Amino acid sequence: MEKVRTRFAPSPTGYLHIGGLRTALYGYLFAKKQGGDFILRIEDTDTARYVDGSVQIIYDTMRDSGVMYDEGPDVGGNYGPYVQSERKNIYKEYAEKLVELGGAYYCFCSPERIAGLKDESGNVRYDKHCLKLSKEEIAEKIKNGEPYVIRQNVPLEGTGTYTDLVYGEISVDYKDIEDGILIKSDGMPTYNFANVVDDYLMGITHVIRGTEYLSSTPKYNLMYDAYGWRRPVYIHLPPIMKDAQHKLSKRNGDASYEDFVKKGYVKESIVNYIALLGWSPKSNVEKMSLNDLIENFSLDGISKSPSIFDEVKMKWLSGEYIKEMTFEEFKEKALPFLKESKVYGKYNEDKLLSLVKGRVQIYSEIAEKLDFLAEFGAFDTALFENQKQKASAQVAKKILPKIKEKLAGIDAWENSNLFSALVELSAELDIKKQAVLWIARVAITGKESTPGGATEIAELLGKEETLARLDFAFDLVK
Ligand code: GLU
């Protein structure tokens, strides 16, 4: 069987947004599932939209997210160059060939003449004026250095039909397609031409891209047919929406992969979540590694309808990844975020991190989760009130000295020892265990809620500070 070859063909117009990465990911998953190749091609022919640095962002994002290509500008391959601006001569040669085949023609019309072709609604539709030029006239004009473009010669009648693997049969009447420009006057190809030539020359078997190209595909097929090339298989992907009305788009500044990484999302969870935007696995399992995704990916799971980007769900997924990480893994990723916290450097970093692991969904929540440790001072003793546990300021007044005494006797200052001591105390005092733990925790934190229980926090604070805080809290209630 022929080897599957898919490609991701971004234009370097800024950062790589979520929709772009989703297209790349599906191309990657589809190829990998079938032992095929995944190619990166940079489509930089629209120089006006070119943004410096964005090619590097594309390379970095793809490497970092694991959606790695087998061939591309920076890794090489047998079908290069993989940057369109370096393929100018190739397009020229193929455009001339298409002219000979009758699929395209030279057009010398001035911008003024074109502007004069506006219809009632202001749309310009080229009238095939230059199609009439003879070979000799064309040669003469070119010799005289007259500027020209090459246009596609779209039939006036008939219908272009193809079957998209997601959207089914698509038909467009040729009368609705204009003779678009294939080669601009500066010799650069347009996307409409370059995508066809490159997909053919790079041996692309399956074209995977956004639905915005669904209705222009018949005009690309006209070119494949004119050259006598086999058309690729088309797989168009549903749009990703920000909400019911608005598309997620980089032009609107919607977040990119790297923004989410900076915000502290677990990288694997971003890729995992993106995979679910427009595709659902047969099983109900949603947490999937890149390898799981390759194994489970199939075209029949791709939906036709737009999907809404739900950051809350992505956050949840990120939290699931954090829960399942080993402590070492978590530490490695979380440390840069812990350094942002006010308490970094004051307490043992492993203890700080164990306090928050499993209690944050994204790394950037770490600092704020630990803030309570940095802010100890006078607090409202009404916080001791907990009806459910039958705790109150009165009870606190009674037992705080006893808690202190009990803990003061412990030398191996560890959560489990501290916990046993407080359980023992609750039995001695005949007070519910939860009430003792509640009072101890409020006393040493001054907060109604905190990540971690009393003894976990006490271990982190250390003996001296814990006892000092118990004294301080006792002074507030007595
Ligand atoms: N350069 C096009 C884009 O960024 C690629 C479309 C395609 O995959 O054919 O939208």
XYZ file of C-alpha atoms and ligand atoms in Angstrom:
488
model
C 0.000 0.000 0.000
C 1.113 3.513 -0.709
C 2.639 5.311 2.247
C 0.374 7.944 3.768
C 1.829 11.453 3.664
C 0.127 14.387 5.350
C 1.341 17.914 5.863
C 0.827 20.934 8.040
C 1.203 24.106 6.001
C 1.043 27.153 8.252
C 1.605 30.716 7.125
C 4.101 32.483 9.374
C 1.777 35.300 10.386
C 2.251 35.333 14.156
C 2.043 32.775 16.906
C 0.685 29.307 16.347
C -2.871 29.408 17.604
C -4.946 26.568 18.931
C -6.787 25.928 15.652
C -3.505 25.687 13.760
C -2.070 23.259 16.247
C -5.250 21.161 16.036
C -4.853 20.920 12.242
C -1.214 19.909 12.702
C -2.123 17.380 15.363
C -4.771 15.647 13.248
C -2.370 15.475 10.297
C 0.229 13.976 12.605
C -2.147 11.480 14.237
C -3.595 10.375 10.925
C -0.139 9.762 9.410
C 1.346 8.108 12.485
C -1.590 5.795 12.956
C -0.869 4.400 9.501
C 2.896 4.419 9.715
C 3.039 7.394 7.367
C 5.016 10.615 7.172
C 4.054 13.999 8.472
C 5.526 17.032 6.755
C 5.896 20.674 7.727
C 5.749 23.235 4.946
C 6.026 26.960 5.536
C 3.658 28.957 3.324
C 5.256 32.377 3.299
C 4.255 33.735 -0.094
C 2.072 36.476 1.360
C 4.924 38.785 2.274
C 2.580 41.492 3.562
C 1.363 39.208 6.342
C 4.778 37.816 7.249
C 5.695 38.277 10.895
C 9.331 38.008 11.933
C 10.049 35.228 14.361
C 6.904 33.275 13.647
C 8.648 30.454 11.774
C 10.719 29.816 14.881
C 7.533 29.786 16.976
C 6.105 27.124 14.669
C 9.228 24.948 15.024
C 9.356 25.401 18.782
C 5.664 24.763 19.352
C 5.629 21.614 17.300
C 8.725 20.192 18.978
C 7.565 21.162 22.429
C 4.072 19.759 22.016
C 5.354 16.515 20.523
C 3.556 17.051 17.202
C 6.837 16.484 15.425
C 7.317 16.313 11.680
C 9.438 13.866 9.722
C 10.325 16.374 7.041
C 10.485 20.141 7.150
C 12.667 23.192 6.632
C 14.827 22.628 9.690
C 15.009 18.833 9.511
C 15.305 18.319 5.758
C 13.817 15.559 3.643
C 13.713 14.400 0.035
C 10.998 16.777 -1.146
C 12.445 20.171 -0.232
C 12.761 23.034 -0.107
C 9.940 23.103 2.437
C 9.616 26.888 2.448
C 7.506 28.281 -0.372
C 9.523 31.448 -0.899
C 12.447 29.179 -1.827
C 10.375 27.429 -4.514
C 9.659 30.420 -6.748
C 11.270 28.841 -9.831
C 9.259 25.674 -9.399
C 5.980 27.606 -9.426
C 7.037 29.570 -12.484
C 7.794 26.395 -14.375
C 4.503 24.762 -13.406
C 2.485 27.892 -14.111
C 3.905 28.027 -17.627
C 3.044 24.374 -18.057
C -0.520 25.058 -16.936
C -0.765 27.883 -19.463
C 0.264 25.457 -22.199
C -2.337 22.997 -20.980
C -5.053 25.651 -21.173
C -5.649 25.703 -17.403
C -4.255 29.231 -17.002
C -3.409 32.364 -18.980
C -1.324 35.529 -18.870
C -3.165 38.680 -17.917
C -1.753 42.144 -18.558
C -4.735 44.200 -17.445
C -3.909 47.319 -15.465
C -5.206 47.757 -11.907
C -7.406 50.577 -13.262
C -9.054 48.326 -15.807
C -9.637 45.668 -13.145
C -11.131 48.254 -10.783
C -13.539 49.234 -13.544
C -15.003 45.713 -13.591
C -16.911 46.181 -10.338
C -20.464 44.838 -10.361
C -23.477 46.405 -8.535
C -22.337 44.990 -5.205
C -18.785 46.266 -5.643
C -17.248 42.863 -6.368
C -14.632 42.654 -9.046
C -14.962 39.700 -11.339
C -12.364 39.310 -14.030
C -13.883 39.047 -17.508
C -11.317 36.788 -19.221
C -10.285 39.790 -21.346
C -6.675 38.563 -21.796
C -7.714 35.025 -22.669
C -8.160 36.313 -26.199
C -4.517 37.362 -26.630
C -2.572 35.435 -29.227
C 0.705 33.695 -28.456
C 2.543 36.393 -30.401
C 0.847 39.253 -28.564
C 1.725 37.675 -25.254
C 5.357 37.119 -26.246
C 5.605 40.724 -27.433
C 4.181 42.129 -24.189
C 6.478 40.007 -22.073
C 9.448 41.076 -24.183
C 8.495 44.719 -23.665
C 8.575 44.154 -19.923
C 4.845 44.727 -19.384
C 3.807 43.600 -15.907
C 1.546 40.555 -15.857
C -0.097 38.005 -13.635
C -1.088 34.427 -14.455
C -4.726 33.589 -13.898
C -6.555 30.330 -13.613
C -8.832 29.593 -16.546
C -12.014 28.402 -14.866
C -14.722 27.011 -17.164
C -17.830 29.194 -17.448
C -20.105 26.235 -17.099
C -20.225 22.982 -15.229
C -19.812 21.879 -11.663
C -16.815 20.714 -9.672
C -17.580 17.855 -7.336
C -15.472 15.902 -4.877
C -15.973 13.842 -1.757
C -14.573 15.169 1.469
C -14.028 12.467 4.086
C -15.708 14.553 6.772
C -18.252 16.679 4.908
C -19.225 14.251 2.154
C -19.972 15.335 -1.366
C -19.172 18.956 -2.137
C -20.226 20.607 -5.386
C -19.475 24.105 -6.591
C -20.651 25.603 -9.879
C -17.767 26.906 -11.943
C -19.711 30.055 -12.701
C -19.238 30.921 -9.029
C -15.475 30.626 -9.198
C -13.466 33.476 -10.590
C -10.307 33.320 -12.646
C -8.130 33.875 -9.630
C -4.492 34.900 -9.745
C -2.011 32.036 -9.558
C 1.214 34.013 -10.056
C 1.355 37.620 -8.904
C 3.141 40.390 -10.796
C 6.151 40.038 -8.489
C 6.486 36.412 -9.582
C 5.267 35.025 -6.242
C 2.563 32.370 -6.350
C -0.676 32.738 -4.432
C -1.761 30.107 -1.935
C -4.322 28.939 -4.481
C -1.595 27.815 -6.809
C 1.273 26.908 -4.495
C -0.784 24.498 -2.391
C -1.605 22.411 -5.450
C 1.912 22.279 -6.878
C 3.469 21.560 -3.505
C 1.007 18.949 -2.370
C 1.563 17.149 -5.645
C 5.363 17.445 -5.687
C 5.643 16.520 -2.025
C 3.605 13.385 -2.569
C 0.869 14.397 -0.154
C -1.814 11.704 -0.124
C -4.250 13.308 2.334
C -4.854 17.037 2.633
C -6.068 17.935 6.131
C -7.026 21.577 6.719
C -9.754 23.912 7.943
C -13.245 24.185 6.418
C -12.419 27.612 5.006
C -10.927 25.706 2.051
C -13.889 23.387 1.528
C -15.436 25.429 -1.273
C -12.202 26.458 -2.979
C -11.089 22.868 -3.367
C -12.961 22.376 -6.699
C -10.753 25.036 -8.252
C -7.657 23.198 -7.026
C -9.085 19.999 -8.479
C -9.354 21.705 -11.864
C -5.601 22.144 -11.757
C -4.905 18.575 -10.652
C -7.080 17.409 -13.528
C -5.451 19.751 -16.066
C -1.993 18.445 -15.166
C -3.288 14.904 -15.184
C -2.314 14.467 -11.527
C -4.233 12.327 -9.101
C -6.216 14.431 -6.631
C -5.334 13.981 -2.957
C -7.919 12.786 -0.469
C -9.478 15.751 1.351
C -10.274 15.966 5.027
C -11.607 19.350 6.111
C -11.878 20.113 9.803
C -14.705 21.910 11.613
C -13.995 25.364 12.990
C -13.154 25.957 16.624
C -15.318 28.615 18.238
C -14.725 30.873 21.181
C -18.474 30.937 21.760
C -21.574 30.328 19.679
C -20.892 33.358 17.454
C -17.155 33.866 17.294
C -14.471 31.771 15.742
C -11.331 31.269 17.748
C -8.719 33.077 15.749
C -5.223 34.350 15.990
C -6.312 37.616 14.449
C -8.511 38.181 17.494
C -5.577 37.483 19.738
C -7.008 34.225 21.043
C -4.570 32.204 23.022
C -1.839 30.097 21.557
C -0.137 26.954 22.786
C 2.760 28.932 24.203
C 0.424 31.269 26.109
C -1.176 28.276 27.789
C 2.218 26.829 28.638
C 3.167 30.181 30.182
C -0.092 30.154 32.128
C 1.004 26.873 33.659
C -1.064 24.244 31.855
C 0.481 20.793 31.723
C 1.705 20.530 28.131
C 0.291 17.062 27.544
C -3.103 18.277 28.673
C -3.101 21.046 26.061
C -2.401 18.582 23.256
C -4.893 16.138 24.734
C -7.593 18.782 24.952
C -6.924 20.099 21.451
C -7.334 16.573 20.095
C -10.866 16.535 21.505
C -11.824 19.771 19.731
C -13.713 18.291 16.815
C -12.896 14.637 17.377
C -14.176 12.121 19.890
C -12.760 8.724 20.669
C -14.974 5.646 20.569
C -14.423 5.000 24.253
C -15.349 7.497 26.945
C -11.773 7.891 28.095
C -10.773 11.496 27.616
C -7.341 11.586 29.185
C -5.008 10.357 26.489
C -1.291 10.622 25.882
C -0.009 11.346 22.392
C 0.518 7.608 21.876
C -3.010 6.826 23.046
C -4.268 9.445 20.623
C -2.380 7.862 17.725
C -3.833 4.506 18.607
C -7.409 5.750 18.940
C -7.550 8.355 16.200
C -9.950 7.694 13.368
C -11.632 9.894 10.810
C -15.134 8.744 11.662
C -14.746 10.406 15.064
C -14.359 13.843 13.453
C -17.459 15.936 13.773
C -18.919 18.246 11.154
C -20.141 20.793 13.620
C -17.991 23.474 15.207
C -16.588 22.815 18.639
C -16.373 25.358 21.398
C -13.079 25.926 23.118
C -13.722 25.380 26.800
C -10.825 26.537 28.923
C -12.478 25.222 32.084
C -12.409 21.732 30.668
C -8.800 22.066 29.576
C -7.938 23.215 33.093
C -9.675 20.204 34.553
C -7.688 17.936 32.261
C -4.465 19.663 33.281
C -5.361 19.010 36.922
C -5.880 15.330 36.156
C -2.387 15.172 34.676
C -0.945 16.814 37.777
C -2.700 14.326 40.048
C -1.205 11.408 38.181
C 2.346 12.751 37.955
C 5.072 11.433 40.177
C 6.249 13.936 42.730
C 9.606 14.281 40.943
C 7.947 15.089 37.648
C 5.670 17.605 39.302
C 8.588 19.220 41.066
C 10.550 19.677 37.877
C 7.668 21.441 36.127
C 6.317 23.317 39.121
C 9.524 24.785 40.499
C 9.647 27.847 38.218
C 6.094 28.665 39.324
C 6.854 28.024 42.988
C 9.629 30.590 42.677
C 6.947 33.207 42.029
C 5.413 32.514 45.400
C 5.984 34.808 48.381
C 6.928 31.871 50.560
C 9.543 30.445 48.240
C 12.792 30.083 50.150
C 11.098 30.328 53.548
C 10.044 26.709 53.835
C 11.182 23.398 52.497
C 10.360 23.373 48.804
C 9.383 19.704 48.654
C 6.943 20.211 51.499
C 5.467 23.278 49.842
C 5.018 21.362 46.643
C 3.456 18.316 48.277
C 0.973 20.630 49.912
C -0.265 21.846 46.537
C 0.163 18.793 44.307
C -3.297 17.439 43.574
C -4.801 20.750 44.692
C -3.937 22.844 41.668
C -5.030 22.370 38.065
C -2.392 24.565 36.487
C 1.047 25.441 37.826
C 0.362 29.153 38.030
C -2.176 28.492 40.803
C 0.652 27.386 43.079
C 1.775 30.823 44.229
C -1.717 31.976 45.096
C -2.514 28.684 46.855
C 0.481 29.203 49.111
C -0.089 32.864 49.846
C -1.843 31.998 53.085
C 1.486 30.927 54.517
C 2.988 34.333 53.972
C 0.275 36.311 55.652
C -0.077 35.134 59.214
C -1.281 37.774 61.683
C -4.298 38.740 63.789
C -7.498 37.110 62.535
C -11.142 37.087 63.484
C -11.706 34.388 66.111
C -15.145 33.779 64.649
C -13.219 31.622 62.170
C -13.000 28.946 64.859
C -16.732 28.536 64.514
C -17.643 25.356 62.699
C -21.102 24.141 63.624
C -20.749 20.846 61.864
C -17.643 19.949 63.823
C -18.969 21.630 66.978
C -15.947 23.906 67.038
C -16.032 27.476 68.355
C -13.853 30.173 69.865
C -14.831 28.831 73.313
C -13.665 25.367 72.475
C -10.520 26.848 70.966
C -9.839 28.735 74.189
C -10.155 25.502 76.100
C -8.046 23.264 73.919
C -5.370 25.438 72.294
C -3.007 25.204 75.291
C -3.523 21.438 75.300
C -2.797 21.187 71.592
C 0.357 23.149 72.136
C 1.426 20.998 75.061
C 0.807 17.817 73.117
C 2.732 18.974 70.088
C 5.556 20.415 72.151
C 6.326 16.887 73.284
C 6.993 15.647 69.757
C 10.545 15.489 68.483
C 10.121 13.666 65.187
C 8.184 16.535 63.634
C 6.312 14.723 60.910
C 2.771 14.902 59.673
C 1.910 11.347 60.719
C 3.262 11.782 64.270
C 1.525 15.118 64.641
C -1.681 13.652 63.364
C -1.583 10.696 65.783
C -0.892 13.073 68.649
C -3.949 15.171 67.859
C -6.136 12.097 67.476
C -4.901 10.930 70.851
C -5.678 14.326 72.318
C -9.204 14.273 70.968
C -9.807 10.952 72.735
C -8.332 12.277 75.971
C -10.493 15.381 75.830
C -13.507 13.593 74.446
C -13.825 16.121 71.651
C -14.432 15.139 68.042
C -11.202 14.589 66.129
C -12.419 16.901 63.352
C -12.994 19.701 65.860
C -9.446 19.436 67.199
C -7.991 19.384 63.689
C -10.152 22.312 62.638
C -9.141 24.436 65.576
C -5.479 23.565 65.171
C -5.563 24.433 61.492
C -7.350 27.746 61.922
C -4.984 28.632 64.764
C -1.822 28.112 62.753
C -3.087 29.621 59.502
C -5.656 32.241 60.488
C -7.650 31.163 57.431
C -11.020 29.556 56.988
C -9.771 27.315 54.247
C -6.303 26.288 53.148
C -4.808 23.573 51.047
C -3.716 20.850 53.415
C -4.815 19.862 56.896
C -3.509 21.072 60.264
C -0.714 18.580 60.697
C 0.475 18.760 57.111
C 0.823 22.519 57.451
C 2.383 22.188 60.889
C 5.062 19.893 59.505
C 5.847 22.472 56.854
C 5.986 25.399 59.307
C 8.281 23.521 61.638
C 7.979 23.041 65.361
C 9.076 26.442 66.552
C 6.815 28.409 64.256
C 3.832 26.125 64.835
C 4.085 26.514 68.606
C 4.512 30.273 68.276
C 1.429 30.495 66.099
C -0.584 28.430 68.595
C 0.408 30.882 71.328
C -0.520 33.807 69.173
C -3.942 32.319 68.384
C -4.529 31.567 72.057
C -3.827 35.204 72.882
C -6.571 36.171 70.440
C -9.257 33.993 72.068
C -8.414 34.126 75.718
N -1.265 28.287 4.581
C -2.624 27.873 4.720
C -3.137 28.363 6.062
O -2.343 28.689 6.925
C -2.675 26.358 4.663
C -3.958 25.776 4.228
C -3.746 24.329 3.850
O -3.450 23.528 4.731
O -3.839 24.007 2.676
O -4.323 28.457 6.244
